[in-house]
Coordinates of C-alpha atoms and ligand atoms in Angstrom, one line a residue:
X1 CA -17.4 2.4 1.8
X2 CA -16.0 4.3 -1.1
X3 CA -17.1 7.0 -3.5
X4 CA -17.3 5.0 -6.7
X5 CA -21.1 4.6 -7.1
X6 CA -23.6 4.3 -9.8
X7 CA -26.0 7.3 -10.4
X8 CA -28.7 6.9 -13.0
X9 CA -26.9 4.0 -14.5
X10 CA -23.5 5.6 -14.8
X11 CA -20.4 4.9 -12.6
X12 CA -19.3 8.1 -10.8
X13 CA -16.1 8.9 -9.0
X14 CA -17.5 11.3 -6.3
X15 CA -19.4 13.8 -8.4
X16 CA -17.8 13.1 -11.8
X17 CA -18.9 10.5 -14.3
X18 CA -16.0 8.1 -14.9
X19 CA -16.8 8.0 -18.6
X20 CA -16.2 11.7 -18.8
X21 CA -12.8 11.3 -17.4
X22 CA -12.1 8.4 -19.7
X23 CA -13.0 10.6 -22.7
X24 CA -10.6 13.3 -21.6
X25 CA -7.7 11.2 -20.4
X26 CA -7.9 8.1 -22.5
X27 CA -7.7 4.6 -21.2
X28 CA -6.4 2.8 -19.2
X29 CA -5.9 5.0 -16.2
X30 CA -6.0 4.9 -12.4
X31 CA -8.6 7.1 -10.7
X32 CA -8.5 8.0 -7.0
X33 CA -11.1 9.6 -4.8
X34 CA -10.0 12.3 -2.3
X35 CA -13.1 11.7 -0.2
X36 CA -12.3 8.0 0.2
X37 CA -8.6 8.6 1.0
X38 CA -9.7 11.2 3.6
X39 CA -12.3 9.0 5.1
X40 CA -10.0 6.0 5.5
X41 CA -7.2 8.1 7.0
X42 CA -9.7 9.6 9.4
X43 CA -11.0 6.2 10.4
X44 CA -7.6 5.3 11.7
X45 CA -6.9 8.6 13.3
X46 CA -10.3 8.4 15.1
X47 CA -9.7 4.8 16.1
X48 CA -6.6 5.9 18.1
X49 CA -8.1 9.1 19.4
X50 CA -7.9 8.0 23.0
X51 CA -4.1 7.5 22.8
X52 CA -1.2 9.7 21.8
X53 CA -0.6 8.6 18.3
X54 CA 0.6 9.2 14.7
X55 CA -0.8 7.5 11.7
X56 CA 2.1 7.0 9.3
X57 CA 0.7 6.1 5.9
X58 CA 2.7 3.3 4.3
X59 CA 3.3 5.2 1.1
X60 CA 4.5 2.2 -0.9
X61 CA 0.8 1.4 -1.4
X62 CA 0.3 4.5 -3.6
X63 CA 2.9 7.2 -3.6
X64 CA 1.8 9.9 -6.0
X65 CA 2.6 13.4 -4.8
X66 CA -1.0 14.4 -4.8
X67 CA -2.0 11.5 -2.7
X68 CA 0.8 12.1 -0.2
X69 CA -0.1 15.8 -0.1
X70 CA -3.8 15.0 0.5
X71 CA -2.9 12.8 3.5
X72 CA -0.1 15.0 4.8
X73 CA -2.6 17.9 4.9
X74 CA -4.7 15.8 7.2
X75 CA -1.8 15.4 9.6
X76 CA -0.5 12.0 8.4
X77 CA 3.0 10.9 8.9
X78 CA 4.7 8.6 6.4
X79 CA 6.2 5.2 6.5
X80 CA 8.9 5.0 3.9
X81 CA 11.0 2.0 2.8
X82 CA 13.6 3.6 0.5
X83 CA 15.5 6.7 -0.1
X84 CA 13.3 7.4 -3.1
X85 CA 10.2 7.3 -0.9
X86 CA 11.9 9.5 1.7
X87 CA 12.5 12.0 -1.1
X88 CA 9.0 11.8 -2.3
X89 CA 7.6 12.3 1.2
X90 CA 9.7 15.4 1.7
X91 CA 8.8 16.7 -1.7
X92 CA 5.1 16.4 -0.8
X93 CA 5.8 18.6 2.2
X94 CA 6.0 16.0 5.0
X95 CA 8.4 17.1 7.7
X96 CA 11.1 14.7 8.7
X97 CA 9.8 14.4 12.2
X98 CA 6.7 12.7 10.7
X99 CA 8.6 10.1 8.6
X100 CA 9.6 6.7 9.9
X101 CA 12.0 4.6 7.8
X102 CA 11.3 0.9 7.5
X103 CA 12.7 -1.8 5.3
X104 CA 15.2 -4.7 5.5
X105 CA 18.0 -3.3 3.4
X106 CA 18.6 0.4 4.1
X107 CA 21.9 1.5 2.6
X108 CA 24.3 3.9 4.2
X109 CA 23.5 6.5 1.6
X110 CA 19.8 6.3 2.5
X111 CA 20.6 6.5 6.2
X112 CA 22.7 9.6 5.7
X113 CA 20.1 11.3 3.6
X114 CA 17.4 10.7 6.2
X115 CA 19.6 11.8 9.1
X116 CA 20.6 14.9 7.2
X117 CA 17.0 15.7 6.2
X118 CA 15.3 14.8 9.4
X119 CA 13.7 11.6 10.5
X120 CA 11.4 10.5 13.2
X121 CA 12.9 7.1 13.7
X122 CA 14.6 4.2 11.9
X123 CA 12.9 0.8 12.3
X124 CA 15.9 -1.5 12.4
X125 CA 15.6 -5.0 10.9
X126 CA 18.9 -6.6 11.6
X127 CA 22.1 -6.5 13.7
X128 CA 24.4 -5.5 10.8
X129 CA 22.0 -2.6 10.1
X130 CA 22.4 -1.4 13.6
X131 CA 26.2 -1.3 13.3
X132 CA 25.9 0.5 9.9
X133 CA 23.5 3.1 11.2
X134 CA 25.7 3.7 14.3
X135 CA 28.7 4.4 12.1
X136 CA 26.8 6.7 9.8
X137 CA 25.3 8.6 12.7
X138 CA 28.7 9.0 14.5
X139 CA 30.3 10.2 11.2
X140 CA 27.7 12.9 11.1
X141 CA 27.9 13.7 14.8
X142 CA 24.3 12.9 15.5
X143 CA 22.3 10.3 17.4
X144 CA 19.8 8.2 15.4
X145 CA 16.5 7.4 17.1
X146 CA 15.7 3.7 16.5
X147 CA 13.2 1.0 17.2
X148 CA 13.9 -2.6 16.5
X149 CA 11.4 -4.5 14.3
X150 CA 10.8 -7.6 16.2
X151 CA 9.4 -10.7 14.5
X152 CA 6.8 -12.1 17.0
X153 CA 6.5 -15.4 15.2
X154 CA 2.7 -15.3 14.7
X155 CA 0.8 -16.6 11.8
X156 CA -0.9 -13.7 10.0
X157 CA -3.0 -16.2 8.0
X158 CA -2.6 -14.2 4.8
X159 CA -1.1 -14.8 1.4
X160 CA 2.4 -16.3 1.7
X161 CA 3.9 -13.5 -0.4
X162 CA 2.6 -10.8 2.1
X163 CA 3.1 -12.6 5.4
X164 CA 6.0 -11.1 7.3
X165 CA 5.6 -12.1 11.0
X166 CA 6.6 -15.7 11.0
X167 CA 10.1 -16.7 12.0
X168 CA 10.8 -18.1 8.5
X169 CA 10.2 -14.6 7.0
X170 CA 13.1 -12.3 6.2
X171 CA 11.7 -9.5 8.3
X172 CA 12.8 -8.3 11.7
X173 CA 14.7 -9.8 14.6
X174 CA 13.4 -12.8 16.5
X175 CA 11.6 -11.5 19.5
X176 CA 13.5 -14.0 21.6
X177 CA 16.7 -12.1 20.8
X178 CA 15.3 -8.6 21.4
X179 CA 16.8 -8.0 24.8
X180 CA 20.3 -8.8 23.6
X181 CA 19.9 -6.5 20.6
X182 CA 18.6 -3.6 22.8
X183 CA 21.6 -4.1 25.1
X184 CA 23.8 -3.8 22.1
X185 CA 22.1 -0.5 21.0
X186 CA 22.7 0.9 24.5
X187 CA 26.4 0.3 24.0
X188 CA 26.4 2.2 20.6
X189 CA 26.8 5.9 21.1
X190 CA 25.3 6.8 17.7
X191 CA 22.0 5.2 18.5
X192 CA 19.2 5.7 20.9
X193 CA 16.4 3.1 21.3
X194 CA 13.2 4.9 21.7
X195 CA 10.6 2.2 21.0
X196 CA 9.6 -1.2 19.5
X197 CA 8.3 -1.9 16.0
X198 CA 6.3 -4.8 14.7
X199 CA 4.6 -5.5 11.3
X200 CA 3.2 -8.9 10.8
X201 CA 1.9 -8.8 7.2
X202 CA -0.6 -7.4 4.8
X203 CA -4.3 -8.0 3.9
X204 CA -5.0 -9.4 7.4
X205 CA -8.7 -10.3 7.7
X206 CA -8.7 -11.3 11.3
X207 CA -7.6 -9.4 14.5
X208 CA -6.4 -12.5 16.3
X209 CA -2.8 -12.4 14.9
X210 CA -2.6 -8.8 15.9
X211 CA -3.7 -9.6 19.4
X212 CA -1.0 -12.2 19.7
X213 CA 1.6 -9.8 18.3
X214 CA 0.6 -6.9 20.5
X215 CA 0.6 -8.9 23.6
X216 CA 4.1 -10.0 22.9
X217 CA 5.1 -6.4 22.3
X218 CA 3.5 -5.4 25.6
X219 CA 5.5 -8.1 27.5
X220 CA 8.7 -7.0 25.7
X221 CA 8.0 -3.3 26.6
X222 CA 8.0 -4.3 30.3
X223 CA 11.1 -6.5 29.9
X224 CA 13.1 -3.8 28.1
X225 CA 12.0 -1.1 30.6
X226 CA 13.2 -3.4 33.4
X227 CA 16.5 -3.6 31.6
X228 CA 16.7 0.2 31.7
X229 CA 15.6 1.2 28.2
X230 CA 13.3 4.2 27.8
X231 CA 10.7 2.6 25.6
X232 CA 8.3 5.4 24.8
X233 CA 6.9 4.7 21.3
X234 CA 5.3 1.6 19.8
X235 CA 5.1 1.2 16.1
X236 CA 2.5 -1.5 15.3
X237 CA 2.9 -1.6 11.6
X238 CA 0.0 -1.8 9.1
X239 CA -1.6 -4.7 7.3
X240 CA -5.3 -4.4 8.0
X241 CA -7.1 -6.0 5.1
X242 CA -9.8 -4.5 2.8
X243 CA -12.8 -6.2 1.2
X244 CA -11.8 -7.1 -2.3
X245 CA -15.0 -9.0 -3.0
X246 CA -18.3 -7.3 -2.4
X247 CA -20.7 -9.5 -0.5
X248 CA -18.0 -11.5 1.3
X249 CA -17.6 -11.1 5.1
X250 CA -15.8 -7.7 5.6
X251 CA -12.5 -7.6 7.3
X252 CA -12.3 -6.0 10.8
X253 CA -12.9 -2.3 11.1
X254 CA -10.2 0.2 12.0
X255 CA -12.3 1.1 15.1
X256 CA -12.1 -2.5 16.4
X257 CA -8.4 -2.6 15.6
X258 CA -8.0 0.6 17.6
X259 CA -9.9 -0.9 20.5
X260 CA -7.6 -3.9 20.4
X261 CA -4.6 -1.6 20.5
X262 CA -6.0 0.3 23.5
X263 CA -6.8 -3.0 25.2
X264 CA -3.5 -4.6 24.8
X265 CA -1.1 -1.7 24.9
X266 CA -3.0 1.4 26.1
X267 CA -1.6 1.1 29.6
X268 CA 2.0 1.4 28.6
X269 CA 2.1 5.1 28.4
X270 CA 3.6 5.0 24.9
X271 CA 2.9 7.0 21.8
X272 CA 1.3 4.6 19.3
X273 CA 2.3 4.6 15.6
X274 CA 0.5 2.6 13.0
X275 CA 1.4 2.2 9.3
X276 CA -1.7 1.4 7.3
X277 CA -1.2 1.4 3.5
X278 CA -3.7 -0.8 1.8
X279 CA -6.7 0.2 3.8
X280 CA -6.1 3.9 3.2
X281 CA -5.6 3.7 -0.5
X282 CA -7.0 0.4 -1.7
X283 CA -10.6 1.2 -2.1
X284 CA -9.8 4.8 -2.8
X285 CA -8.7 3.9 -6.3
X286 CA -10.0 2.1 -9.4
X287 CA -8.4 1.2 -12.7
X288 CA -10.5 2.1 -15.7
X289 CA -10.0 0.1 -18.9
X290 CA -11.7 -0.3 -22.3
X291 CA -12.7 -3.5 -24.0
X292 CA -10.7 -3.7 -27.3
X293 CA -12.2 -6.9 -28.6
X294 CA -14.6 -9.6 -27.5
X295 CA -13.1 -12.8 -28.8
X296 CA -15.2 -16.0 -28.9
X297 CA -13.1 -19.0 -28.3
X298 CA -14.0 -22.7 -28.1
X299 CA -16.3 -22.9 -25.1
X300 CA -15.3 -19.5 -23.7
X301 CA -15.4 -15.8 -24.5
X302 CA -12.5 -13.5 -23.9
X303 CA -12.8 -9.8 -23.0
X304 CA -9.5 -8.3 -24.3
X305 CA -8.9 -5.1 -22.5
X306 CA -6.5 -2.2 -23.1
X307 CA -5.3 -2.6 -19.5
X308 CA -2.8 -5.3 -18.8
X309 CA -0.7 -7.1 -16.1
X310 CA 2.0 -4.4 -16.4
X311 CA -0.6 -1.8 -15.3
X312 CA -2.1 -3.9 -12.5
X313 CA 0.0 -6.9 -11.5
X314 CA -1.9 -8.1 -8.5
X315 CA -3.9 -10.8 -10.2
X316 CA -0.7 -12.3 -11.8
X317 CA 1.5 -11.9 -8.8
X318 CA -0.8 -12.8 -5.9
X319 CA -3.8 -14.5 -7.6
X320 CA -5.6 -11.4 -6.4
X321 CA -9.3 -10.9 -7.0
X322 CA -10.6 -7.5 -8.2
X323 CA -14.2 -6.9 -8.7
X324 CA -14.6 -5.7 -12.3
X325 CA -17.7 -3.7 -13.1
X326 CA -19.1 -2.0 -16.2
X327 CA -19.0 1.8 -16.2
X328 CA -22.5 1.7 -17.7
X329 CA -24.5 -0.1 -15.1
X330 CA -26.0 -3.4 -16.2
X331 CA -29.7 -3.2 -16.9
X332 CA -31.8 -4.8 -14.2
X333 CA -32.6 -8.4 -15.1
X334 CA -30.1 -8.8 -17.8
X335 CA -28.4 -12.2 -18.0
X336 CA -24.8 -12.3 -17.0
X337 CA -22.3 -14.5 -18.8
X338 CA -18.9 -15.8 -18.1
X339 CA -15.8 -14.1 -19.6
X340 CA -12.1 -14.6 -19.3
X341 CA -10.9 -11.1 -18.8
X342 CA -7.4 -10.6 -20.2
X343 CA -4.9 -7.9 -21.3
X344 CA -2.9 -7.7 -24.5
X345 CA 0.5 -8.6 -23.1
X346 CA 2.2 -11.7 -24.5
X347 CA 2.0 -13.8 -21.4
X348 CA -0.6 -16.2 -20.3
X349 CA -0.3 -14.6 -16.9
X350 CA -1.9 -11.5 -18.3
X351 CA -5.2 -12.7 -17.1
X352 CA -7.3 -10.7 -14.7
X353 CA -10.1 -13.2 -14.2
X354 CA -11.3 -16.5 -15.5
X355 CA -15.0 -17.3 -16.1
X356 CA -16.1 -14.0 -14.4
X357 CA -19.8 -13.4 -14.6
X358 CA -20.4 -10.1 -16.3
X359 CA -23.2 -8.4 -18.2
X360 CA -22.8 -8.7 -22.0
X361 CA -20.0 -6.3 -23.1
X362 CA -18.9 -5.1 -26.5
X363 CA -15.8 -3.6 -27.9
X364 CA -15.5 0.0 -26.8
X365 CA -17.2 -0.5 -23.4
X366 CA -15.5 0.7 -20.3
X367 CA -14.9 -1.4 -17.2
X368 CA -13.6 -0.5 -13.8
X369 CA -11.4 -2.6 -11.5
X370 CA -12.4 -1.9 -8.0
X371 CA -10.0 -1.8 -5.0
X372 CA -7.0 -1.0 -7.3
X373 CA -5.8 2.1 -5.4
X374 CA -3.1 0.2 -3.3
X375 CA -0.2 -1.7 -4.9
X376 CA -1.6 -0.8 -8.3
X377 CA 0.1 2.1 -10.0
X378 CA 3.2 1.8 -7.8
X379 CA 3.8 -1.7 -9.1
X380 CA 3.2 -1.0 -12.7
X381 CA 5.9 -1.2 -15.4
X382 CA 6.4 -0.4 -19.0
X383 CA 6.7 -4.0 -20.1
X384 CA 5.9 -4.4 -23.8
X385 CA 6.7 -0.7 -24.0
X386 CA 3.2 0.1 -22.8
X387 CA 3.4 3.6 -21.2
X388 CA 2.8 3.9 -17.5
X389 CA -0.9 4.7 -17.3
X390 CA -2.0 8.1 -16.0
X391 CA -3.2 8.7 -12.5
X392 CA -6.2 11.0 -11.9
X393 CA -7.5 12.4 -8.7
X394 CA -11.1 13.4 -8.1
X395 CA -12.2 15.9 -5.5
X396 CA -16.0 16.5 -5.5
X397 CA -16.8 18.0 -8.9
X398 CA -13.2 18.4 -9.9
X399 CA -10.6 16.1 -11.3
X400 CA -7.0 16.5 -12.3
X401 CA -4.4 14.3 -14.0
X402 CA -1.8 13.8 -11.3
X403 CA 0.6 11.8 -13.4
X404 CA 0.4 12.1 -17.2
X405 CA 0.8 9.3 -19.6
X406 CA 4.4 9.5 -21.1
X407 CA 4.8 9.7 -24.8
X408 CA 6.7 7.0 -26.7
X409 CA 9.5 9.5 -27.2
X410 CA 9.8 10.1 -23.5
X411 CA 10.1 6.4 -22.9
X412 CA 12.6 5.8 -25.7
X413 CA 14.7 8.8 -24.8
X414 CA 15.4 7.4 -21.4
X415 CA 17.7 5.0 -23.1
X416 CA 21.1 6.2 -24.1
X417 CA 23.4 4.7 -26.8
X418 CA 27.0 3.8 -25.9
X419 CA 29.7 5.7 -27.9
X420 CA 30.4 2.6 -30.1
X421 CA 26.9 2.5 -31.6
Ligands
LIG1 C1 3.9 -2.7 3.5 C2 4.1 -2.3 4.9 C3 3.1 -1.6 5.6 C4 1.7 -1.4 5.0 O1 1.0 -2.6 4.9 P1 -0.5 -2.6 4.4 O2 -0.9 -4.0 4.3 O3 -0.5 -1.9 3.1 O4 -1.3 -1.8 5.4 C5 3.4 -1.1 6.8 N1 4.6 -1.3 7.4 C6 5.6 -1.9 6.8 C7 6.9 -2.0 7.4 C8 5.4 -2.4 5.5 O5 6.4 -3.0 4.9

């Protein structure tokens, strides 16, 4: 459930008409709902209420300061994957003890900054990374808390570009080698192993891969404890999918995911961490765009929008589906027709949907891409010197621009000429 609903034929974001925001901000733009963000975070928090836990929002999904602050105020921790995200989380007021640092390629500089600023744990993804973190910690006279991200070799049955838990993926250390790696950690004075980490992929629509992974993590917890390691925290990653297409069978609910965690790992006496990103932000955001032209081709009509692949790359990159709806609700009984929905960028890949059934639309009409809150704005670029589009946050009757559209001068002035020109 989200808070982008029609009222009297007009699409609203909570209590604000989307068309009103478009008139003030200009199109295209991203629009987020505080109520939806809050609700989704709370679903996870409630799902784990029977266990000691921390929900660490995977902020790569949508990392605007206002979104982070909204979630941090609810008690969220953050899962960061870069020094930049760490800095963003701290700037939004998240204390270091609520930040976990994930990612396959942490640099020594990033490690040092996180250790100096405060960090809950590093999720380590390789043996060279262990050695590097040990050196950095020793040079600072501190001990770094770590988990090892184990790769459980389960098939997450998701899109190949977002599956991470098979042995052929670049992520984590094979679970079969875990005991050796933890033994190595015990020998490194700059590190303390405090738990285990696993994250098997994104947009999972089935709990079975989670069950397999969690059972393996449970067995590993027992084995590592028998080896003398004080395993007290289990980070189970993120990845729960969202419904991108209305009317399709919905993915599992956070509540059932929480039950599965309790069932498979609840008896370990560990603090549970989860790192949901997409499910928190995905349906809490839409992208609003305006039809520039309707072009009739041979045998097909094109809706040419002012939004493009640089603003929302998921269709081009993952063949992702987004429901696209008119901001003025279609009249009951009106006949839908197929459109190819495209942006103005000079690439055939700049196609959002082919032969999508829509009510008849005209130049100037507004449309909304649903489920665009996660991996939307954060993946946008200024390709074709199209300014990064604004982000707007709604809260009840209020809305605010939370990232303004840069001017052309601001974009151009980021470049600097070398002295010989
Ligand atoms: C991307 C990522 C997540 C979040 O995945 P979602 O599918 O957005 O829930 C969590 N943990 C790690 C380590 C990630 O890389």
